[in-house]
mmCIF file of C-alpha atoms in Angstrom:
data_model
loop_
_atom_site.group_PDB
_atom_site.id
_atom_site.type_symbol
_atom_site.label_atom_id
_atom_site.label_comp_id
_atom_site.label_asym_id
_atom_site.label_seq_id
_atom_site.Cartn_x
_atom_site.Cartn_y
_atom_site.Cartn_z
ATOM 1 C CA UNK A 1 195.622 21.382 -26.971
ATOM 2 C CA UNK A 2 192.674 22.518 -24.756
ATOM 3 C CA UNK A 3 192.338 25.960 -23.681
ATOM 4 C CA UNK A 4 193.691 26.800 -20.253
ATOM 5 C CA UNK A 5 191.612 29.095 -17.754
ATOM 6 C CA UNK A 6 192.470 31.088 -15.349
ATOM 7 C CA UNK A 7 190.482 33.343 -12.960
ATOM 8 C CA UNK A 8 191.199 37.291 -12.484
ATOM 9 C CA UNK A 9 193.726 38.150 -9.220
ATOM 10 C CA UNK A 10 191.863 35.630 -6.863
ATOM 11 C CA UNK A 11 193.428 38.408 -4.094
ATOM 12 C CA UNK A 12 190.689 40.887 -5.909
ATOM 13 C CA UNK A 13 187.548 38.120 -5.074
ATOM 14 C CA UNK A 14 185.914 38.562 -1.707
ATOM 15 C CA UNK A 15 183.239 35.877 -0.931
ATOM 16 C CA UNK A 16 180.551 35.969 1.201
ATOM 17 C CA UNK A 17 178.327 32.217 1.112
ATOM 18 C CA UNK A 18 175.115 32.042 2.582
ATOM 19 C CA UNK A 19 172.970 28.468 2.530
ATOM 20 C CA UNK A 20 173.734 27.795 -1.528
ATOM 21 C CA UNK A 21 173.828 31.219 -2.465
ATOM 22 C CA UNK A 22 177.743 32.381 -3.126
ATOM 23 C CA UNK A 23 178.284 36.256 -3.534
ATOM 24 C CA UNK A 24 181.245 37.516 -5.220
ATOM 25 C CA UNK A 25 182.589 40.882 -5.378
ATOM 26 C CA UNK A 26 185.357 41.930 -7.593
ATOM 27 C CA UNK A 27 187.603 44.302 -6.271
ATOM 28 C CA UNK A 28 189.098 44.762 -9.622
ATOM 29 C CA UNK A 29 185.726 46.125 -11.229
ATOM 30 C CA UNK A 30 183.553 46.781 -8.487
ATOM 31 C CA UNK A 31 180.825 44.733 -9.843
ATOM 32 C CA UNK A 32 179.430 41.986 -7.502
ATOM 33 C CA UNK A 33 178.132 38.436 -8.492
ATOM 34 C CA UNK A 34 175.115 35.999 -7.031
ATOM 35 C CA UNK A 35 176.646 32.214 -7.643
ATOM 36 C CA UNK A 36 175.170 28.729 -7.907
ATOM 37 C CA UNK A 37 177.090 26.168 -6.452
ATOM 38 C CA UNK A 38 178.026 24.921 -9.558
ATOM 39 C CA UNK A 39 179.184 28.420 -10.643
ATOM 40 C CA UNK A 40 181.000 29.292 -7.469
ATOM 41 C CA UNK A 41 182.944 25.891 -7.816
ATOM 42 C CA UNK A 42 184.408 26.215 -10.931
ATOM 43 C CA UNK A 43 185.011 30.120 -9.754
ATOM 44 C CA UNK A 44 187.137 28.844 -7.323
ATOM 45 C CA UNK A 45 189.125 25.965 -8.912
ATOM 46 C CA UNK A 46 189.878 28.413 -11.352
ATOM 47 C CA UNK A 47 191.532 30.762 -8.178
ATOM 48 C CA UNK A 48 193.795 27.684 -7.415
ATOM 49 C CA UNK A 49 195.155 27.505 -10.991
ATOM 50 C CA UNK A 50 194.160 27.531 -14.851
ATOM 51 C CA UNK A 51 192.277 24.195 -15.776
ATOM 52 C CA UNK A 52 190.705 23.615 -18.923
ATOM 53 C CA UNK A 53 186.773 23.076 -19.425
ATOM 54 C CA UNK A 54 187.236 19.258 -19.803
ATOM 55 C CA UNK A 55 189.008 19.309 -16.168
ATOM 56 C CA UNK A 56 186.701 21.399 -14.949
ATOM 57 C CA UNK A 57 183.915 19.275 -15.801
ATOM 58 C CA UNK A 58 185.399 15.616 -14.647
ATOM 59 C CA UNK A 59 186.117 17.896 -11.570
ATOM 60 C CA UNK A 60 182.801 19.116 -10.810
ATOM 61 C CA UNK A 61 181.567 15.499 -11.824
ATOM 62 C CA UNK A 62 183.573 14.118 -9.163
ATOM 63 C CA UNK A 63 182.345 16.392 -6.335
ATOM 64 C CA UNK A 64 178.871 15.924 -7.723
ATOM 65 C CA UNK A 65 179.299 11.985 -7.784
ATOM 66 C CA UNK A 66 177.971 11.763 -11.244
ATOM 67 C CA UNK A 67 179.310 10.725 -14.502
ATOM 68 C CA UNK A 68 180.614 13.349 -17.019
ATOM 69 C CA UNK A 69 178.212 14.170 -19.311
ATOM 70 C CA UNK A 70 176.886 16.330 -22.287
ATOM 71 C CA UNK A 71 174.717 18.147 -19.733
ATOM 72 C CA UNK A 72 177.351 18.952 -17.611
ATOM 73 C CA UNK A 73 179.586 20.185 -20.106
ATOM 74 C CA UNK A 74 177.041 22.369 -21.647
ATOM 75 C CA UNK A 75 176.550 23.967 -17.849
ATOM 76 C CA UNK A 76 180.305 24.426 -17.697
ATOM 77 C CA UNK A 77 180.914 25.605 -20.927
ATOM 78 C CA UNK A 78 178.093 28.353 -20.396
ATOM 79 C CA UNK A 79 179.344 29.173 -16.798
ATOM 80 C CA UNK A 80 183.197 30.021 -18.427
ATOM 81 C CA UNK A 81 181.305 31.777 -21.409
ATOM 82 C CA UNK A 82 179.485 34.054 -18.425
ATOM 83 C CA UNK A 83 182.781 34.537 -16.505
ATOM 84 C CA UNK A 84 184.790 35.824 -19.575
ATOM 85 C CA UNK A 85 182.018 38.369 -20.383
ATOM 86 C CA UNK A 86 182.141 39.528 -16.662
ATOM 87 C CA UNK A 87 185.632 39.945 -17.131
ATOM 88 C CA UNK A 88 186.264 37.250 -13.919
ATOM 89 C CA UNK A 89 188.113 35.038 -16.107
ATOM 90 C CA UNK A 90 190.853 35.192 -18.886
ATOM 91 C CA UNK A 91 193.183 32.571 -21.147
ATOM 92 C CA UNK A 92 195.910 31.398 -19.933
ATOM 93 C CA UNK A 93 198.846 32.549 -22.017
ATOM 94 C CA UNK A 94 200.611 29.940 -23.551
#
């Protein structure tokens, strides 16, 4: 079984969005974040409810109107490897 993700308190994120620039500050840790679109997507799908990386990617494939593919999961994989060290994401206990 695929491992389920699930963002921090979404109640803790404030946004702020500007052109294609997304801004994220973490109540939680005080730290604040500069997103891509890409990033601040999967940011908040991951607010809605845990989704694994393959969901995330045919997700984020759909909106983009592209096929799933290794590229894409690479960026998403490296995107959910950057949110767990930030602490902006966790597991999904099973």
């Amino acid at each position: 079984m695929a491992e389920l993700w699930k963002s921090v308190d979404p109640s803790k994120l404030e946004w702020r969005v500007w052109s294609d620039e997304h801004v994220v500050y973490d109540d939680g840790s005080g730290d604040t974040h500069l997103l891509d679109d890409e990033a601040a997507g999967v940011l908040r799908r991951l607010c809605q409810g845990p989704a694994s990386a393959d969901q995330l990617v045919a997700e984020l494939a759909q909106e983009l109107e592209i096929e799933p593919n290794q590229v894409l999961e690479s960026h998403v994989e490296a995107i959910l490897k950057k949110f767990r060290q930030l602490a902006l994401i966790e597991p999904e206990a099973s």
